[in-house]
Amino acid sequence: MDHPSPSDAGNRRPQTPKHAPPAVDPSRPFGAHLRMAWWKPLVVLAVPPLVMLVLQVLSWQLAGVIEGSDDPMSPTMTPLKSLGVNLSIGASGVVAILLLARITRVPWRSLISSPRAFDAHRLGSYLGGAALLVGAGIGVTALVARDSTPWAGFGVSGTTIALLVVTVLTTPLQSAGEELWWRSAVLPAAASWARAVRPALAVGLVVSSLGFATLHGSSDPWFFGYFTFIGICTGLMAIISRGIEAPVAFHVANNVLFGIANTVLADGEPYAIDRSTDAGDASLLILAAVNIVMVVLVWLYERRPRAVRAG
């Protein structure tokens, strides 16, 4: 029987454990399907907000120079400032996904949907349903809570047209970016802090929803609560459907339709976003109800037999 010589022992490489758990566990539900070191979620929580802040400040300063504004950081949404917001958030979402995929060494597609593949048909179906629900929410708000909106009256100007173009072309990028950021990256990253499935999903939902609300920068309790509720509902959509098609569709429909309404009802002027203290009120419960109905819609759609969904 041959024995290894001392020189052979020195040349041998240390072997990695053969049964190390995979970073992606397809047996667990979407949102709780990743394993990673405890510090990696902290990186995902810290880096994308910095990227967004830098890009947004730079874009608004540039917009101020081009537009000749004395206060480029004001909440009034000119076409160039709206473009800067949309592109900075969209880029931050991409950064969040690529960063998490890099530090965990998982395929980025597993952060979009798991264990199934991305489904464009799902996205289209949910987009149609979400557009109807959000449109109904806007109509009800206009009927019963018009005074709670920033709408001044119908008007069309060059600014209106430019804002509409920016809204239609780039707001989907912003909305998808937020879902990539919070539901595809932060939700499963934070959930990895707990091993049991239900606690993991609870941690992921709480952390991602509070982070989502905080980044919207409102000191008003109604608005902060509403944004937190949106985060919980879109997170549930992702978990139920095992991917982000449903939350992306809802977010796109919500932001695009409200962006159009805010633009055409600003009497031809740039509209302002007011989320200061006392800016929100109980009218936000109407929009919260829209979120709940969308979650129910996703649950019903995903319960249907696979052959029916595919058809």
Short mmCIF file of C-alpha atoms in Angstrom, two decimals:
data_model
loop_
_atom_site.label_atom_id
_atom_site.label_comp_id
_atom_site.label_asym_id
_atom_site.label_seq_id
_atom_site.Cartn_x
_atom_site.Cartn_y
_atom_site.Cartn_z
CA MET A 1 0.00 0.00 0.00
CA ASP A 2 1.46 3.32 -1.13
CA HIS A 3 1.69 6.22 1.29
CA PRO A 4 1.84 9.87 0.23
CA SER A 5 5.20 11.50 0.61
CA PRO A 6 5.62 14.74 2.56
CA SER A 7 6.02 16.62 -0.74
CA ASP A 8 2.71 15.22 -2.01
CA ALA A 9 0.94 16.33 1.16
CA GLY A 10 2.21 19.87 0.74
CA ASN A 11 0.88 20.04 -2.82
CA ARG A 12 -2.62 18.89 -1.98
CA ARG A 13 -5.34 21.57 -2.03
CA PRO A 14 -7.89 21.83 0.77
CA GLN A 15 -11.18 20.39 -0.35
CA THR A 16 -14.47 22.18 0.11
CA PRO A 17 -17.25 20.30 1.86
CA LYS A 18 -19.16 18.14 -0.59
CA HIS A 19 -22.49 18.76 1.11
CA ALA A 20 -22.40 22.54 1.52
CA PRO A 21 -25.96 23.90 1.22
CA PRO A 22 -26.68 25.70 -2.08
CA ALA A 23 -27.20 29.45 -2.06
CA VAL A 24 -30.58 28.97 -3.78
CA ASP A 25 -32.99 26.47 -2.26
CA PRO A 26 -35.79 25.75 -4.79
CA SER A 27 -37.73 23.77 -2.19
CA ARG A 28 -38.46 26.97 -0.26
CA PRO A 29 -40.96 29.65 -1.37
CA PHE A 30 -39.83 32.72 -3.29
CA GLY A 31 -38.65 35.34 -0.83
CA ALA A 32 -37.15 32.77 1.54
CA HIS A 33 -35.17 30.84 -1.05
CA LEU A 34 -31.67 32.27 -0.48
CA ARG A 35 -28.90 31.38 1.97
CA MET A 36 -26.10 33.83 2.69
CA ALA A 37 -23.78 35.13 5.40
CA TRP A 38 -25.44 37.46 7.91
CA TRP A 39 -23.58 40.57 6.72
CA LYS A 40 -24.53 40.35 3.03
CA PRO A 41 -28.09 41.66 3.48
CA LEU A 42 -26.59 44.73 5.16
CA VAL A 43 -24.64 45.47 1.97
CA VAL A 44 -27.81 45.19 -0.11
CA LEU A 45 -29.60 47.54 2.30
CA ALA A 46 -26.81 50.14 2.27
CA VAL A 47 -25.44 50.41 -1.26
CA PRO A 48 -28.49 50.97 -3.54
CA PRO A 49 -29.85 53.92 -1.49
CA LEU A 50 -26.48 55.63 -1.80
CA VAL A 51 -26.47 55.01 -5.55
CA MET A 52 -29.98 56.44 -5.85
CA LEU A 53 -29.16 59.49 -3.72
CA VAL A 54 -26.05 60.36 -5.70
CA LEU A 55 -27.71 59.87 -9.08
CA GLN A 56 -30.82 61.81 -8.10
CA VAL A 57 -28.94 64.78 -6.64
CA LEU A 58 -26.68 64.97 -9.70
CA SER A 59 -29.61 64.68 -12.12
CA TRP A 60 -31.63 67.36 -10.30
CA GLN A 61 -28.67 69.71 -10.19
CA LEU A 62 -28.17 69.21 -13.92
CA ALA A 63 -31.87 69.76 -14.51
CA GLY A 64 -31.66 72.99 -12.50
CA VAL A 65 -28.80 74.26 -14.66
CA ILE A 66 -30.64 73.41 -17.90
CA GLU A 67 -33.95 74.86 -16.70
CA GLY A 68 -32.39 77.86 -14.96
CA SER A 69 -34.02 76.97 -11.64
CA ASP A 70 -33.12 78.82 -8.44
CA ASP A 71 -34.14 75.78 -6.36
CA PRO A 72 -33.42 72.53 -8.24
CA MET A 73 -34.15 70.44 -5.11
CA SER A 74 -37.74 71.67 -4.74
CA PRO A 75 -40.53 69.03 -4.85
CA THR A 76 -41.98 70.48 -8.07
CA MET A 77 -41.70 67.81 -10.76
CA THR A 78 -40.53 69.32 -14.03
CA PRO A 79 -39.98 66.97 -17.00
CA LEU A 80 -36.21 66.81 -16.48
CA LYS A 81 -36.49 66.24 -12.73
CA SER A 82 -39.07 63.52 -13.28
CA LEU A 83 -36.73 61.90 -15.80
CA GLY A 84 -33.88 62.06 -13.26
CA VAL A 85 -36.00 60.42 -10.54
CA ASN A 86 -37.16 57.61 -12.83
CA LEU A 87 -33.73 56.78 -14.22
CA SER A 88 -31.95 57.00 -10.85
CA ILE A 89 -34.42 54.61 -9.19
CA GLY A 90 -34.39 52.24 -12.17
CA ALA A 91 -30.59 52.14 -12.11
CA SER A 92 -30.58 51.53 -8.33
CA GLY A 93 -32.84 48.52 -8.79
CA VAL A 94 -30.45 47.03 -11.32
CA VAL A 95 -27.54 47.69 -8.96
CA ALA A 96 -29.38 45.92 -6.13
CA ILE A 97 -29.98 42.79 -8.22
CA LEU A 98 -26.48 42.62 -9.67
CA LEU A 99 -24.92 43.30 -6.27
CA LEU A 100 -26.88 40.53 -4.55
CA ALA A 101 -26.19 38.10 -7.40
CA ARG A 102 -22.49 38.93 -7.17
CA ILE A 103 -21.98 38.63 -3.42
CA THR A 104 -24.08 35.45 -3.14
CA ARG A 105 -22.90 33.93 -6.45
CA VAL A 106 -26.42 33.05 -7.52
CA PRO A 107 -27.89 33.49 -11.02
CA TRP A 108 -29.68 36.83 -11.24
CA ARG A 109 -32.67 35.06 -12.80
CA SER A 110 -33.26 33.25 -9.49
CA LEU A 111 -33.85 36.67 -7.94
CA ILE A 112 -36.58 37.44 -10.47
CA SER A 113 -38.56 34.22 -10.01
CA SER A 114 -38.01 30.89 -8.28
CA PRO A 115 -38.28 27.98 -8.74
CA ARG A 116 -40.10 28.71 -12.01
CA ALA A 117 -38.81 30.82 -14.90
CA PHE A 118 -39.84 34.40 -15.62
CA ASP A 119 -43.25 34.46 -17.34
CA ALA A 120 -44.06 37.32 -19.71
CA HIS A 121 -47.65 36.07 -20.03
CA ARG A 122 -48.09 36.46 -16.28
CA LEU A 123 -46.73 39.99 -16.49
CA GLY A 124 -49.16 40.96 -19.22
CA SER A 125 -52.16 39.39 -17.48
CA TYR A 126 -51.39 41.10 -14.20
CA LEU A 127 -50.74 44.43 -15.93
CA GLY A 128 -54.21 44.40 -17.46
CA GLY A 129 -55.90 43.56 -14.17
CA ALA A 130 -53.81 46.10 -12.24
CA ALA A 131 -54.64 48.88 -14.72
CA LEU A 132 -58.36 48.27 -14.22
CA LEU A 133 -58.04 48.27 -10.43
CA VAL A 134 -55.86 51.38 -10.24
CA GLY A 135 -58.10 53.18 -12.71
CA ALA A 136 -61.07 52.37 -10.50
CA GLY A 137 -59.14 53.65 -7.46
CA ILE A 138 -58.39 56.94 -9.21
CA GLY A 139 -62.04 57.30 -10.17
CA VAL A 140 -63.28 56.68 -6.64
CA THR A 141 -60.70 59.11 -5.24
CA ALA A 142 -61.83 61.78 -7.70
CA LEU A 143 -65.45 61.29 -6.67
CA VAL A 144 -65.17 61.14 -2.88
CA ALA A 145 -61.79 62.68 -1.94
CA ARG A 146 -60.89 65.25 -4.60
CA ASP A 147 -59.81 67.76 -1.95
CA SER A 148 -57.15 65.31 -0.74
CA THR A 149 -55.41 65.24 -4.11
CA PRO A 150 -52.96 67.74 -5.64
CA TRP A 151 -55.22 68.11 -8.70
CA ALA A 152 -55.79 71.76 -9.65
CA GLY A 153 -57.77 71.28 -12.86
CA PHE A 154 -57.40 70.01 -16.41
CA GLY A 155 -54.86 71.79 -18.55
CA VAL A 156 -52.47 71.02 -21.40
CA SER A 157 -49.25 72.87 -22.15
CA GLY A 158 -45.80 72.08 -23.47
CA THR A 159 -44.81 71.10 -19.94
CA THR A 160 -47.81 68.75 -19.77
CA ILE A 161 -46.85 67.00 -23.01
CA ALA A 162 -43.21 66.65 -21.93
CA LEU A 163 -44.22 65.23 -18.55
CA LEU A 164 -46.59 62.76 -20.21
CA VAL A 165 -43.82 61.53 -22.50
CA VAL A 166 -41.44 61.09 -19.57
CA THR A 167 -44.15 59.34 -17.54
CA VAL A 168 -45.14 56.86 -20.24
CA LEU A 169 -41.59 56.05 -21.37
CA THR A 170 -39.60 56.02 -18.14
CA THR A 171 -41.97 55.51 -15.20
CA PRO A 172 -42.17 51.77 -16.00
CA LEU A 173 -38.38 51.66 -15.56
CA GLN A 174 -38.69 53.39 -12.19
CA SER A 175 -41.48 51.08 -11.03
CA ALA A 176 -39.68 47.93 -12.15
CA GLY A 177 -36.50 49.23 -10.51
CA GLU A 178 -38.23 49.58 -7.15
CA GLU A 179 -39.54 46.03 -7.38
CA LEU A 180 -36.11 44.65 -8.34
CA TRP A 181 -34.65 46.55 -5.41
CA TRP A 182 -37.13 45.78 -2.65
CA ARG A 183 -38.90 42.56 -3.63
CA SER A 184 -36.20 40.77 -5.64
CA ALA A 185 -33.16 41.82 -3.59
CA VAL A 186 -34.00 43.12 -0.11
CA LEU A 187 -36.91 40.74 0.62
CA PRO A 188 -34.99 37.45 0.16
CA ALA A 189 -31.76 38.94 1.53
CA ALA A 190 -33.39 40.00 4.81
CA ALA A 191 -35.35 36.74 4.97
CA SER A 192 -32.06 34.82 5.04
CA TRP A 193 -31.57 36.01 8.62
CA ALA A 194 -34.15 33.39 9.71
CA ARG A 195 -34.17 29.72 8.73
CA ALA A 196 -37.75 28.60 9.38
CA VAL A 197 -39.87 29.57 6.37
CA ARG A 198 -42.61 31.60 8.05
CA PRO A 199 -40.30 33.68 10.28
CA ALA A 200 -38.02 34.20 7.28
CA LEU A 201 -40.86 35.54 5.14
CA ALA A 202 -42.06 37.73 8.03
CA VAL A 203 -38.59 39.24 8.50
CA GLY A 204 -38.20 39.80 4.77
CA LEU A 205 -41.60 41.47 4.47
CA VAL A 206 -41.05 43.75 7.47
CA VAL A 207 -37.53 44.86 6.52
CA SER A 208 -38.28 45.38 2.83
CA SER A 209 -41.57 47.21 3.50
CA LEU A 210 -40.13 49.56 6.11
CA GLY A 211 -37.12 50.26 3.90
CA PHE A 212 -39.42 50.95 0.95
CA ALA A 213 -41.48 53.38 3.04
CA THR A 214 -38.40 55.12 4.48
CA LEU A 215 -36.91 55.75 1.02
CA HIS A 216 -40.10 57.57 0.00
CA GLY A 217 -39.14 60.26 2.48
CA SER A 218 -42.44 61.12 4.12
CA SER A 219 -42.78 62.33 7.70
CA ASP A 220 -46.56 62.05 7.53
CA PRO A 221 -47.89 58.98 9.40
CA TRP A 222 -50.63 58.37 6.83
CA PHE A 223 -48.17 58.35 3.95
CA PHE A 224 -45.56 56.32 5.82
CA GLY A 225 -48.18 53.76 6.79
CA TYR A 226 -49.52 53.64 3.24
CA PHE A 227 -46.09 53.07 1.70
CA THR A 228 -45.36 50.37 4.26
CA PHE A 229 -48.68 48.73 3.36
CA ILE A 230 -47.80 48.88 -0.35
CA GLY A 231 -44.52 47.12 0.45
CA ILE A 232 -46.31 44.37 2.36
CA CYS A 233 -48.89 43.86 -0.39
CA THR A 234 -46.39 43.76 -3.25
CA GLY A 235 -44.20 41.45 -1.19
CA LEU A 236 -47.16 39.11 -0.72
CA MET A 237 -47.82 39.24 -4.46
CA ALA A 238 -44.25 38.13 -5.11
CA ILE A 239 -44.39 35.33 -2.55
CA ILE A 240 -47.77 34.02 -3.73
CA SER A 241 -46.82 34.09 -7.42
CA ARG A 242 -43.19 32.98 -6.88
CA GLY A 243 -41.80 35.92 -8.82
CA ILE A 244 -42.02 39.66 -9.36
CA GLU A 245 -44.27 39.82 -12.44
CA ALA A 246 -47.35 40.65 -10.33
CA PRO A 247 -45.75 43.36 -8.15
CA VAL A 248 -44.02 44.90 -11.17
CA ALA A 249 -47.30 44.99 -13.10
CA PHE A 250 -49.15 46.57 -10.18
CA HIS A 251 -46.39 49.10 -9.51
CA VAL A 252 -46.16 50.10 -13.17
CA ALA A 253 -49.94 50.51 -13.51
CA ASN A 254 -50.15 52.49 -10.27
CA ASN A 255 -47.30 54.89 -10.97
CA VAL A 256 -48.03 55.43 -14.65
CA LEU A 257 -51.76 56.07 -14.21
CA PHE A 258 -51.31 58.32 -11.20
CA GLY A 259 -48.48 60.10 -13.01
CA ILE A 260 -50.79 60.76 -15.96
CA ALA A 261 -53.59 61.96 -13.68
CA ASN A 262 -51.28 64.26 -11.72
CA THR A 263 -49.89 65.68 -14.97
CA VAL A 264 -53.11 66.41 -16.87
CA LEU A 265 -54.85 67.76 -13.76
CA ALA A 266 -52.08 70.22 -12.85
CA ASP A 267 -53.62 72.95 -15.02
CA GLY A 268 -50.72 72.87 -17.45
CA GLU A 269 -48.08 73.41 -14.78
CA PRO A 270 -45.50 71.06 -13.22
CA TYR A 271 -47.07 69.20 -10.31
CA ALA A 272 -45.61 69.08 -6.81
CA ILE A 273 -45.24 66.04 -4.56
CA ASP A 274 -46.17 66.92 -1.00
CA ARG A 275 -45.46 64.22 1.59
CA SER A 276 -44.80 66.51 4.51
CA THR A 277 -46.39 66.13 7.93
CA ASP A 278 -50.22 66.40 7.77
CA ALA A 279 -50.19 65.98 3.97
CA GLY A 280 -51.89 62.58 4.13
CA ASP A 281 -55.34 61.62 5.34
CA ALA A 282 -57.87 58.79 5.40
CA SER A 283 -58.41 59.02 1.62
CA LEU A 284 -55.33 56.79 1.32
CA LEU A 285 -57.52 53.95 2.57
CA ILE A 286 -59.15 53.91 -0.88
CA LEU A 287 -55.79 53.15 -2.46
CA ALA A 288 -54.99 50.65 0.28
CA ALA A 289 -58.17 48.79 -0.68
CA VAL A 290 -56.90 48.63 -4.28
CA ASN A 291 -53.73 46.95 -3.01
CA ILE A 292 -55.75 44.37 -1.08
CA VAL A 293 -57.91 43.55 -4.10
CA MET A 294 -54.77 43.07 -6.20
CA VAL A 295 -53.34 40.62 -3.66
CA VAL A 296 -56.60 38.66 -3.78
CA LEU A 297 -56.51 38.71 -7.59
CA VAL A 298 -52.98 37.29 -7.57
CA TRP A 299 -53.98 34.59 -5.10
CA LEU A 300 -56.96 33.55 -7.23
CA TYR A 301 -54.93 33.57 -10.45
CA GLU A 302 -52.16 31.46 -8.96
CA ARG A 303 -54.65 28.93 -7.57
CA ARG A 304 -55.92 28.10 -11.04
CA PRO A 305 -54.61 24.90 -12.65
CA ARG A 306 -51.37 25.38 -14.56
CA ALA A 307 -52.94 24.44 -17.90
CA VAL A 308 -55.63 27.11 -17.45
CA ARG A 309 -53.02 29.80 -16.62
CA ALA A 310 -50.92 28.82 -19.62
CA GLY A 311 -53.93 28.97 -21.94
#
